[in-house]
Short mmCIF file of C-alpha atoms in Angstrom, two decimals:
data_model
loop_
_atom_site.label_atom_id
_atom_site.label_comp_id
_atom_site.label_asym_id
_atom_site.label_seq_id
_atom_site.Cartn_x
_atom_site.Cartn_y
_atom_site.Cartn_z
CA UNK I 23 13.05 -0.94 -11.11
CA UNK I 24 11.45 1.83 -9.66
CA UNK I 25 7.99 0.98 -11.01
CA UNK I 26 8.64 -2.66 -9.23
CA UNK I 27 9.59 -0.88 -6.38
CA UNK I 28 6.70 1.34 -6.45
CA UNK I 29 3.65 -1.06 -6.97
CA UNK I 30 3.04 -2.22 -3.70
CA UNK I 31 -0.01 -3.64 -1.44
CA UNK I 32 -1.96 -0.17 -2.17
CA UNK I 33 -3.24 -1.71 -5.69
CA UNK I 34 -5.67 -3.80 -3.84
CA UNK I 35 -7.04 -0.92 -1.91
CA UNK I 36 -7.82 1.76 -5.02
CA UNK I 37 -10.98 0.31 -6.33
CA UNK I 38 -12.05 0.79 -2.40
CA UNK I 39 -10.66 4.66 -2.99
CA UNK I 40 -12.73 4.74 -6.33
CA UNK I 41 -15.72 3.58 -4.09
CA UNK I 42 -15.40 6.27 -1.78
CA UNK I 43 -14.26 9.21 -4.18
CA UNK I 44 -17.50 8.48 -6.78
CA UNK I 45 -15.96 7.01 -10.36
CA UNK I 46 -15.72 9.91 -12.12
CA UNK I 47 -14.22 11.71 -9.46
CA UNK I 48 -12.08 9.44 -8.41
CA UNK I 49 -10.50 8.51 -12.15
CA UNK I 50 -9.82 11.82 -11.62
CA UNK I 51 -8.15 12.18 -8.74
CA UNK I 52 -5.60 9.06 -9.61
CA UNK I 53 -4.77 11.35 -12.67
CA UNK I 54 -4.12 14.09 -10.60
CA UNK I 55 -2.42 12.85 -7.65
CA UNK I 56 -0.16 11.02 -10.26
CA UNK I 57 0.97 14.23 -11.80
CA UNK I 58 1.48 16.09 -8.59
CA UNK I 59 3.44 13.65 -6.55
CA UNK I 60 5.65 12.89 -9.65
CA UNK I 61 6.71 16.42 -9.61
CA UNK I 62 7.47 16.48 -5.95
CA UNK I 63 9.13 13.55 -6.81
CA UNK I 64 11.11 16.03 -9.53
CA UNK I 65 11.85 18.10 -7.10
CA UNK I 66 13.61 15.47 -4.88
CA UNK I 67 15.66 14.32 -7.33
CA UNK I 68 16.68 17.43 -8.20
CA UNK I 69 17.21 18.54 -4.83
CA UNK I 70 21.07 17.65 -4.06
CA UNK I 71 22.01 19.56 -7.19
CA UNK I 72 20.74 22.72 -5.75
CA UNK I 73 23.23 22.82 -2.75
CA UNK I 74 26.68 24.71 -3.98
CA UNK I 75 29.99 24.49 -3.32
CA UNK I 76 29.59 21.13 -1.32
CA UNK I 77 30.03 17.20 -3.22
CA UNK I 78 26.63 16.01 -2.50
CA UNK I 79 27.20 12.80 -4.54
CA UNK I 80 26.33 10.53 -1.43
CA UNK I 81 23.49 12.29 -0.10
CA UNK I 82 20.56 10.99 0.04
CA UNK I 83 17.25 13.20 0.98
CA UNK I 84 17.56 13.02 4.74
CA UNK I 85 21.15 14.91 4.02
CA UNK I 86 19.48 17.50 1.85
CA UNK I 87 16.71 18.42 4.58
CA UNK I 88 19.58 18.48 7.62
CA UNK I 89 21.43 20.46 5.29
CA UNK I 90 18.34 23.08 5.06
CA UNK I 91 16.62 22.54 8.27
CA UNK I 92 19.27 21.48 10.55
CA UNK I 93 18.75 18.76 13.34
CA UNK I 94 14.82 19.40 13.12
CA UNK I 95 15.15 18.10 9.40
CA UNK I 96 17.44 14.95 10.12
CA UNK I 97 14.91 14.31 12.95
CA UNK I 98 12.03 15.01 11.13
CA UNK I 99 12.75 12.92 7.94
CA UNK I 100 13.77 9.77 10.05
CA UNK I 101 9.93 10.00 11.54
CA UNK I 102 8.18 10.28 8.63
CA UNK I 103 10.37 8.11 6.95
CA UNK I 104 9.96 5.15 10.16
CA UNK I 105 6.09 6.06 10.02
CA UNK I 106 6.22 4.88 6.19
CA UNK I 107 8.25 2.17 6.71
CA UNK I 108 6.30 0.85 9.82
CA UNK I 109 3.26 1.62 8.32
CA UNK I 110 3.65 -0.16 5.41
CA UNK I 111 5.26 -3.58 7.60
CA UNK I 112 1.79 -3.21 9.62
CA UNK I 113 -0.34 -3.25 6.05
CA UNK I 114 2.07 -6.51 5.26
CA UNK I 115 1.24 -8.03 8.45
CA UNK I 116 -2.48 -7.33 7.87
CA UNK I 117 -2.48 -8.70 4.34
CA UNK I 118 -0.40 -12.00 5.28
CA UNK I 119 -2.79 -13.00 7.92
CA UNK I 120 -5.36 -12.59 5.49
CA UNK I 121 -3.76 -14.67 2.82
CA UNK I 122 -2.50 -17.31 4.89
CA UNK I 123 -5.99 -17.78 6.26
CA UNK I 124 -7.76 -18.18 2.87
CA UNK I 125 -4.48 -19.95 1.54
CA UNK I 126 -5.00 -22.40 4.28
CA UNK I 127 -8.76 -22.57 4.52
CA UNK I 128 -8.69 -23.46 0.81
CA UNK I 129 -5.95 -26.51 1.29
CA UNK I 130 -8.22 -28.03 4.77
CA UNK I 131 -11.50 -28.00 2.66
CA UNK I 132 -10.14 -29.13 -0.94
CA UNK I 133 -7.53 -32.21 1.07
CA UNK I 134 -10.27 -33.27 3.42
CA UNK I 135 -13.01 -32.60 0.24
CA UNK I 136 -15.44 -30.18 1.95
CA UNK I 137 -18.49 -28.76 0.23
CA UNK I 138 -17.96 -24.77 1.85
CA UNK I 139 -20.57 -22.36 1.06
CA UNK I 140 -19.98 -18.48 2.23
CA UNK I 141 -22.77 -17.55 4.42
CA UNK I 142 -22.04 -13.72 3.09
CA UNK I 143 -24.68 -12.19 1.00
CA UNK I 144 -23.51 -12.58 -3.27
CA UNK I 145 -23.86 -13.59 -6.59
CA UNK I 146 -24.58 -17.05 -7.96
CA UNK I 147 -22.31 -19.47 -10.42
CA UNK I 148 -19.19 -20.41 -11.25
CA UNK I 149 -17.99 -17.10 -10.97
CA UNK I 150 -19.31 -15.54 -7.48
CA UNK I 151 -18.62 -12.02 -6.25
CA UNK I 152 -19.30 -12.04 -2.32
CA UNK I 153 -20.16 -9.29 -0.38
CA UNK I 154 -18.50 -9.46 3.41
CA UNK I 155 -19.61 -6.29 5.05
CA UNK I 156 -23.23 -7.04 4.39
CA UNK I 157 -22.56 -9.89 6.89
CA UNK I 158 -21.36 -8.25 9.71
CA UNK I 159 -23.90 -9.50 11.61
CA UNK I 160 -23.53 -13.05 10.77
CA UNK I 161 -21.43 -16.02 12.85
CA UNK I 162 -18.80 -17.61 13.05
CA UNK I 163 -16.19 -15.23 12.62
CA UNK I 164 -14.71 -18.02 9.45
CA UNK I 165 -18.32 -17.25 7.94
CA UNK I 166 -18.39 -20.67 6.07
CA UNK I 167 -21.56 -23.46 6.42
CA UNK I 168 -20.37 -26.85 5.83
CA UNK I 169 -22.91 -28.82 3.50
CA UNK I 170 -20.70 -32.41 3.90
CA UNK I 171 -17.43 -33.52 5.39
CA UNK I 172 -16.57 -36.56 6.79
CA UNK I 173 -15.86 -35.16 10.21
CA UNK I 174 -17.40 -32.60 11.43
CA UNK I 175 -15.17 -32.08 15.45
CA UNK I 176 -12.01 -31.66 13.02
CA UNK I 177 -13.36 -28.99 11.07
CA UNK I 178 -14.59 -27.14 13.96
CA UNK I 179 -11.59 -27.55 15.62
CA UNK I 180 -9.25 -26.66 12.38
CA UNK I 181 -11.97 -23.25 12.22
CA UNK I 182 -10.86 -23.12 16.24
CA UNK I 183 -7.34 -22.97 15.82
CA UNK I 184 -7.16 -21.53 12.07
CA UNK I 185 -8.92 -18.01 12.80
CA UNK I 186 -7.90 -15.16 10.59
CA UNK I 187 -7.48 -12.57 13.66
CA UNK I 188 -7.38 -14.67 16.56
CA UNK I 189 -4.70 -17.23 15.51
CA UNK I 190 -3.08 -16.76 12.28
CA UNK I 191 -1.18 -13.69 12.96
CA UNK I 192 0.58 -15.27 16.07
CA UNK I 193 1.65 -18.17 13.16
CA UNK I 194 3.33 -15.73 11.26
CA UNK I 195 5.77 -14.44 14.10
CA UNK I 196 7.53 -17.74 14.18
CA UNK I 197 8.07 -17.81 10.18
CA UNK I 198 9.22 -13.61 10.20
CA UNK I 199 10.56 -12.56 13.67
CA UNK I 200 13.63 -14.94 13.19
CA UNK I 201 14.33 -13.41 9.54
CA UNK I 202 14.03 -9.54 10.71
CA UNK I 203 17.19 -10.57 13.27
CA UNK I 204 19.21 -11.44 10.18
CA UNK I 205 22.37 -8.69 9.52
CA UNK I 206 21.97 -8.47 5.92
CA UNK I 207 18.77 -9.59 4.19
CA UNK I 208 20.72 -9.89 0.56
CA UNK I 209 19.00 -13.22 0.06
CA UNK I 210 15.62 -11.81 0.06
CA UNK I 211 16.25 -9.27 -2.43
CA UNK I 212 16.81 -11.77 -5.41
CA UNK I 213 13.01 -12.35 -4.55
CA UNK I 214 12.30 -9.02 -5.90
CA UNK I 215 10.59 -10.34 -9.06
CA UNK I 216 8.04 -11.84 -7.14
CA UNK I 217 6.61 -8.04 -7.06
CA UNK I 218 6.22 -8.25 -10.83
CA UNK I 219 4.88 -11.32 -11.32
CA UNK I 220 2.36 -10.20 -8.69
CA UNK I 221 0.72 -7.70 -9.91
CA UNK I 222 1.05 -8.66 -13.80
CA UNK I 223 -1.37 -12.08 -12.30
CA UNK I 224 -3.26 -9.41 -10.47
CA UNK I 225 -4.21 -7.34 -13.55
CA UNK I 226 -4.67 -10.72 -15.37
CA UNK I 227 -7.24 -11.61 -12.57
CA UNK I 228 -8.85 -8.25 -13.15
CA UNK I 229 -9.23 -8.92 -16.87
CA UNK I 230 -10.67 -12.45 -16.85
CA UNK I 231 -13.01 -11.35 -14.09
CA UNK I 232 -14.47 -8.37 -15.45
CA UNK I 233 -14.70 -10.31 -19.21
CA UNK I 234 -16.40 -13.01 -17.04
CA UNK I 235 -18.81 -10.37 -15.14
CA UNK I 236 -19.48 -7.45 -17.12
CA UNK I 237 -19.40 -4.27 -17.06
CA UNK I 238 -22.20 -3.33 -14.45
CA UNK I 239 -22.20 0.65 -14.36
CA UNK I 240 -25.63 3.04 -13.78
CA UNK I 241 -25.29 6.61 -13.47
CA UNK I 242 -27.84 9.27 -11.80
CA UNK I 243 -26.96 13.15 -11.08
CA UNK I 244 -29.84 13.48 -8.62
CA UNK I 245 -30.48 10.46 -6.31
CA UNK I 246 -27.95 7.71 -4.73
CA UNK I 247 -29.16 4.61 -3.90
CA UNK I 248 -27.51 0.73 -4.06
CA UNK I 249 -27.58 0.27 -7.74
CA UNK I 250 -26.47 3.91 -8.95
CA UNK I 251 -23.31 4.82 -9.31
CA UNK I 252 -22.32 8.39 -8.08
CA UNK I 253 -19.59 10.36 -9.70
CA UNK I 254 -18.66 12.33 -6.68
CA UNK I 255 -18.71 11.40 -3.16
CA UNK I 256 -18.09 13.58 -0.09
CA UNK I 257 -14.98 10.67 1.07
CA UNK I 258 -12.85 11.08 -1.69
CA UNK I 259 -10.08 12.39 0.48
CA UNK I 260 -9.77 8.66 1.46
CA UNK I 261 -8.85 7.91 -1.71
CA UNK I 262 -6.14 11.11 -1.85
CA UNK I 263 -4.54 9.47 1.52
CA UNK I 264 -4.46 6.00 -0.51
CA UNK I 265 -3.01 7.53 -3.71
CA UNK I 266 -0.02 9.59 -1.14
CA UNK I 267 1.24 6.32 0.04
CA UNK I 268 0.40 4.70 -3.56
CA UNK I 269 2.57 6.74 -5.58
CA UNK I 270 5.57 7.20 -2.70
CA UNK I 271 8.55 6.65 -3.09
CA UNK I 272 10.44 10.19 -2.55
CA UNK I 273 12.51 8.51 0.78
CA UNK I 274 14.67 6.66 -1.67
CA UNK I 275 14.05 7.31 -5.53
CA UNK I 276 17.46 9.01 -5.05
CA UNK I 277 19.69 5.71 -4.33
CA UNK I 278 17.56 3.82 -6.73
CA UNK I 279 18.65 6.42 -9.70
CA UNK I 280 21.92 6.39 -8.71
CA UNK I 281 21.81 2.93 -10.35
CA UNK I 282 21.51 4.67 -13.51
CA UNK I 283 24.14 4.14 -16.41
CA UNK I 284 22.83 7.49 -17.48
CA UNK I 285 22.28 9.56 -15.22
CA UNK I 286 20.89 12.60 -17.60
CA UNK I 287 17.55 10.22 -18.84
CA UNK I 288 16.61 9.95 -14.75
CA UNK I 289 13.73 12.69 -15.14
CA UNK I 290 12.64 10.82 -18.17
CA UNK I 291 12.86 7.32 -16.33
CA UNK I 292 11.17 8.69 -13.48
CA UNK I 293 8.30 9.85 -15.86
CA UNK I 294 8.06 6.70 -17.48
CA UNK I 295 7.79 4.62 -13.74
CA UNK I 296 5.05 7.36 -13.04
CA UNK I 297 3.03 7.02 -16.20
CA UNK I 298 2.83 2.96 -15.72
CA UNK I 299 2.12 3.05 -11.93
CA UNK I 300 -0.49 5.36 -12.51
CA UNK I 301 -1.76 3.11 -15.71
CA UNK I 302 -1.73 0.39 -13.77
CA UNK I 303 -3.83 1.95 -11.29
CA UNK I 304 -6.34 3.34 -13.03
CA UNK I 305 -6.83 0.16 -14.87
CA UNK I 306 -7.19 -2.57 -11.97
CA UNK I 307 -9.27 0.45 -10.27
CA UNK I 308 -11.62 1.12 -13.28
CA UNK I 309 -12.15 -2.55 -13.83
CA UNK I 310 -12.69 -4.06 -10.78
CA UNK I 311 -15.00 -0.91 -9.79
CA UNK I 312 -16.93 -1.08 -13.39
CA UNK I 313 -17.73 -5.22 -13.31
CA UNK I 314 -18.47 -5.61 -9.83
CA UNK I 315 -21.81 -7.00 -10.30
CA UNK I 316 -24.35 -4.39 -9.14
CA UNK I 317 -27.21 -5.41 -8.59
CA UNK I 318 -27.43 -7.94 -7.90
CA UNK I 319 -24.98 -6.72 -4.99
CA UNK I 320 -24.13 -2.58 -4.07
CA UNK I 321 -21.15 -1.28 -5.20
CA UNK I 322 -20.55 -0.28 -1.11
CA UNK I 323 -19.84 -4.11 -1.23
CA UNK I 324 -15.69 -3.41 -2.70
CA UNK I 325 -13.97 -4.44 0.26
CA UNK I 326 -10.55 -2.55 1.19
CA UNK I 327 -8.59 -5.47 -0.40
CA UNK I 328 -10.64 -6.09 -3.52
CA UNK I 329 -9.34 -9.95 -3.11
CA UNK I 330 -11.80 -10.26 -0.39
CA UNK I 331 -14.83 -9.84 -2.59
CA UNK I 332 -13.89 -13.21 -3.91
CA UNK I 333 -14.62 -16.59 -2.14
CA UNK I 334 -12.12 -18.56 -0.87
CA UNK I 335 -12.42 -21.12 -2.89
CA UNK I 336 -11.93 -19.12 -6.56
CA UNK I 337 -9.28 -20.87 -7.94
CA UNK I 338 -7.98 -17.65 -9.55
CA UNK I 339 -8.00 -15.69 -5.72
CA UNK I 340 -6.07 -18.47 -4.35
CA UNK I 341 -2.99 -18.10 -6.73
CA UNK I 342 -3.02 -14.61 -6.14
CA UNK I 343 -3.08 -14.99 -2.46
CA UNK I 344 -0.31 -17.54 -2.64
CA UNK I 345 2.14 -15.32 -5.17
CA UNK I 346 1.59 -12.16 -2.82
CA UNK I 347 1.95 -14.17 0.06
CA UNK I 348 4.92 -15.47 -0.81
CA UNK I 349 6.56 -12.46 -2.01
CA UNK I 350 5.52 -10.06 1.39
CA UNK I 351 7.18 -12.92 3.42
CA UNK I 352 10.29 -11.68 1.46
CA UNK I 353 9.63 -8.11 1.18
CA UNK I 354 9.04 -7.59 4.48
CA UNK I 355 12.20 -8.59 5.68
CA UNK I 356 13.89 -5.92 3.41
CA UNK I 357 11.61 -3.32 5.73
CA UNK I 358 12.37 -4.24 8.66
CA UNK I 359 16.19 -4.06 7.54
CA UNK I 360 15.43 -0.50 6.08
CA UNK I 361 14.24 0.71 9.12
CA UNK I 362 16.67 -0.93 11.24
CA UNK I 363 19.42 0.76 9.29
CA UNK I 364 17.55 4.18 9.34
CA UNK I 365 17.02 4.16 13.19
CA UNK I 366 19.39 1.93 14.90
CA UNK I 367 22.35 3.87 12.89
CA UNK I 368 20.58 7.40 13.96
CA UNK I 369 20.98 6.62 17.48
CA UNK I 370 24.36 4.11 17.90
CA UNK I 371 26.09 5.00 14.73
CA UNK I 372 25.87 1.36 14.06
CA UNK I 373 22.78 -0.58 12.04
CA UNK I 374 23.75 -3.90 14.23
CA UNK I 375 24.68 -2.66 17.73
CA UNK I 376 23.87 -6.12 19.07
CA UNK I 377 21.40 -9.08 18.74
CA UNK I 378 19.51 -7.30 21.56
CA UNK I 379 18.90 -3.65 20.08
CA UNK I 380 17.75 -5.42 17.16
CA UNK I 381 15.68 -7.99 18.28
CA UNK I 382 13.73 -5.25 21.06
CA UNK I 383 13.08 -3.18 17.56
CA UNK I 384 12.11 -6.32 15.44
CA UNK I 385 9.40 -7.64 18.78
CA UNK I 386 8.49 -3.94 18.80
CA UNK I 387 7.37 -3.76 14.84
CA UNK I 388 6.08 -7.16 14.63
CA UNK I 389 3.94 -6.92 17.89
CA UNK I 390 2.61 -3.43 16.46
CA UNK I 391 1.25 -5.63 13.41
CA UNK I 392 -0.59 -8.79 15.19
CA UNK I 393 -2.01 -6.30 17.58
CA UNK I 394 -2.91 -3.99 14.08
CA UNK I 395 -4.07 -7.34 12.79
CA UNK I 396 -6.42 -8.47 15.70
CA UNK I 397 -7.81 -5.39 16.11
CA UNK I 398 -7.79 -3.29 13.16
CA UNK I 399 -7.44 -5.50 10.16
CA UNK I 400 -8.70 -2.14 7.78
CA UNK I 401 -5.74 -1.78 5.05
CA UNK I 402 -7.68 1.06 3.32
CA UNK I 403 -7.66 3.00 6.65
CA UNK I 404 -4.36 2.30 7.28
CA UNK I 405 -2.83 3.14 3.84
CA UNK I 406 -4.40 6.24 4.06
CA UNK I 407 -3.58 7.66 7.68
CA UNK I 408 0.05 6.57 6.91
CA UNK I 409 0.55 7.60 3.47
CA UNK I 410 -1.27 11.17 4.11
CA UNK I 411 1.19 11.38 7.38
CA UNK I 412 4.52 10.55 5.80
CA UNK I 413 3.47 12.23 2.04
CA UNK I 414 2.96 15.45 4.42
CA UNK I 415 6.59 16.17 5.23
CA UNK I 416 8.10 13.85 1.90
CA UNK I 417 5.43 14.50 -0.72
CA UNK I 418 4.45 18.00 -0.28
CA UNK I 419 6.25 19.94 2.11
CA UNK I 420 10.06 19.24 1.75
CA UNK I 421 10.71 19.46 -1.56
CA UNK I 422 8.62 22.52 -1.79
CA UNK I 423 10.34 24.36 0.91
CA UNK I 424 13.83 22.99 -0.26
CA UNK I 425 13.13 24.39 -3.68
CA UNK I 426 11.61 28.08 -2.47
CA UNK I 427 14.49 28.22 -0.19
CA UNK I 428 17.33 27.42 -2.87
CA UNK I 429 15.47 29.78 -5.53
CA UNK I 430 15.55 32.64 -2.72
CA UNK I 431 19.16 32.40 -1.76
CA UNK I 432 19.91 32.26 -5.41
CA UNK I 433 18.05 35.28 -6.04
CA UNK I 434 15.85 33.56 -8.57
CA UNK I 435 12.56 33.34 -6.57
CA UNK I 436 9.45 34.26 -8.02
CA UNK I 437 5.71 35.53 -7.05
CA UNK I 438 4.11 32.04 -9.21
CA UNK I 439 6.54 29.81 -8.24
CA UNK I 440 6.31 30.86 -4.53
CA UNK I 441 2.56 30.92 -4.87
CA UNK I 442 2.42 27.30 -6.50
CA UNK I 443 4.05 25.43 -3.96
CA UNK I 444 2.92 27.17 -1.03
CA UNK I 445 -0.49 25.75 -2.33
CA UNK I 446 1.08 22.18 -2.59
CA UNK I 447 2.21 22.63 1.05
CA UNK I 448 -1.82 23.67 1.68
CA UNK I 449 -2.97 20.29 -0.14
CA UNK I 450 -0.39 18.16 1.94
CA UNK I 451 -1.69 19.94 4.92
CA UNK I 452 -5.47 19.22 3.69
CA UNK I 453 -5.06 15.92 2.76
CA UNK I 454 -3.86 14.89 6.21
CA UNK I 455 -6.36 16.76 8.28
CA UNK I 456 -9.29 15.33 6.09
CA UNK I 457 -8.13 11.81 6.89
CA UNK I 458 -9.47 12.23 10.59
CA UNK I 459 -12.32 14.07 9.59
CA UNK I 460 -14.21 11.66 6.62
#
């Protein structure tokens, strides 16, 4: 469970992080962040069970930082907490467009049987690798030359009114504005298996394709240019924000555990969720970083969603597109009721006050995401900034202080532990400011 609830739209942005960190560096650094958000992660578990004298049963980790920090804590927590929530509804909305495009740019050409050829710079055969940011400077904004269709006003016109930012995420406010209004989105959560048939396609897509391609991996110490691969780049912070938001899950990995039969093997379980998150990871990361095909193409070709490095008319692409569409359309309703619940109940003690609170929230969150998706369609950047915001206060700093504050009253503080977690606070802190600086 919490591995499926873990594994979320950041797999498809880590060989991007891998890109920007250097390979070596960046294996690395997926290792590392694994270890040291899984023991924050410790820490929040073991967090209620530090309080004494009081039945903290029902708390969950927003109660534990009131309980240390007063109302700056309860306030606190609910904004990093709605900045991850939002933040991860926006990189939904981003993705869907994305999908639904390709999805339906793929069922035009094959119904209407359309010979479509990406203008975008890539590889030849059956089993093309394309490379979209070399073709910035190329129109139309569909990036597609039609070699033969019967007629040629309906597929401009379909490319006129099918447009991945100008139209498409406008579409998808009809299908999910309606569903956010719903009181209780129970219905959506049987879904939830969706997630793991997701990803277990996505690493099977990352296995056939690399088998297909190769393994396509030079390595120079002194000199960088398109063909080499560097093991350390100067970015790699952008691939520390990615992992933040990649391996969170500290706002509610207490409810989920309460699920637990037995509740003494939750450090182990937690381990266990860690271990295959990261595994997972590092192997659709690795993979998908080690066969991209280079040369013929640069390895600064790995878009932010490694998806997009594949044509839209790879068979294999197109399932995946369709089984993550289809399960974001039911995840994201599940968000949006999350962080109703967390905000509407902070301020009217009640997580359905009335059709109108709700639906100003639900116009509010959605319109942040088409504007996100018109303008800023960049998952990676978004990931990041979000992740490295929210992992400040729940990754690093929270449980840290909560634990050097408990040790001190308890009279069991000491110089290494005080020393050790200060530093994690430092690396929270670092991590964040980096984002807006590389």
């Amino acid at each position: 469970m919490i591995w499926n609830t873990m594994m979320g739209t950041s797999i498809l942005s880590i060989p991007w992080g891998i890109k920007q960190a250097g390979f070596t560096s960046g294996i690395i650094l997926i290792l590392l962040m694994g270890i040291l958000t899984l023991y924050c992660c410790y820490r929040v578990v073991k967090s209620r069970k530090m309080i004494p004298l009081l039945d903290t049963s029902n708390w969950e980790f927003p109660d534990v930082c009131k309980y240390y920090f007063g109302s700056f804590g309860q306030w606190s927590s609910l904004l990093f907490s709605m900045v991850s929530l939002v933040g991860a509804m926006v990189v939904y909305w981003v993705l869907m467009s994305n999908f639904l495009f390709n999805t339906g740019k793929f069922i035009y050409n094959f119904v209407h049987d359309i010979n479509v050829t990406d203008i975008v710079p890539g590889t030849n055969g059956s089993n093309k690798v394309i490379c979209p940011s070399a073709a910035s400077g190329h129109p139309p904004q569909n990036s597609s030359v039609m070699f033969s269709s019967g007629n040629d006003t309906g597929f401009e016109l379909f490319e006129k009114w099918w447009n991945k930012s100008q139209t498409v995420p406008f579409y998808l406010v009809a299908i999910l504005l309606p569903l956010l209004n719903l009181k209780s989105p129970s219905f959506f959560a049987k879904f939830n298996v969706l997630g793991t048939v997701s990803v277990v396609y996505l690493v099977l897509l990352v296995t056939v394709k690399a088998a297909r391609l190769g393994i396509h991996l030079e390595y120079n110490w002194f000199t960088e240019n398109a063909f080499f691969v560097p093991e350390f780049r100067i970015q790699f912070p952008q691939l520390t924000g990615v992992l933040t938001l990649a391996f969170f899950i500290h706002n509610c990995v207490i409810t989920l555990l309460q699920n637990n039969r037995n509740q003494e093997n939750n450090v182990r379980d937690l381990s266990i969720a860690y271990f295959l998150v990261g595994l997972t990871y590092l192997y659709v990361g690795v993979i998908i970083f080690a066969s991209f095909p280079s040369p013929p193409l640069s390895k600064e070709c790995i878009e932010q969603n490694f998806l997009d490095n594949f044509p839209s008319d790879d068979i294999m692409s197109f399932v995946a597109r369709i089984f993550l569409l289809f399960q974001m359309m039911t995840v994201y309703p599940l968000l949006g009721y999350l962080a109703r619940v967390q905000l509407l109940r902070q301020f009217f003690g009640n997580a359905y006050p009335s059709i109108f609170h709700v639906l100003i929230l639900n116009i509010a969150i959605v319109g942040a995401g088409v504007a996100v998706a018109i303008f800023y369609p960049n998952i990676g950047g978004i990931i990041r900034y979000s992740g490295a915001t929210c992992g400040l206060a729940f990754v690093f700093v929270y449980p840290s202080l909560i634990y050097v504050i408990s040790q001190h009253r308890a009279g069991q503080l000491r110089w290494p532990a005080l020393i050790i977690h200060i530093f994690i606070i430092l690396l929270g802190l670092a991590n964040l400011i980096a984002q807006f600086l590389l």
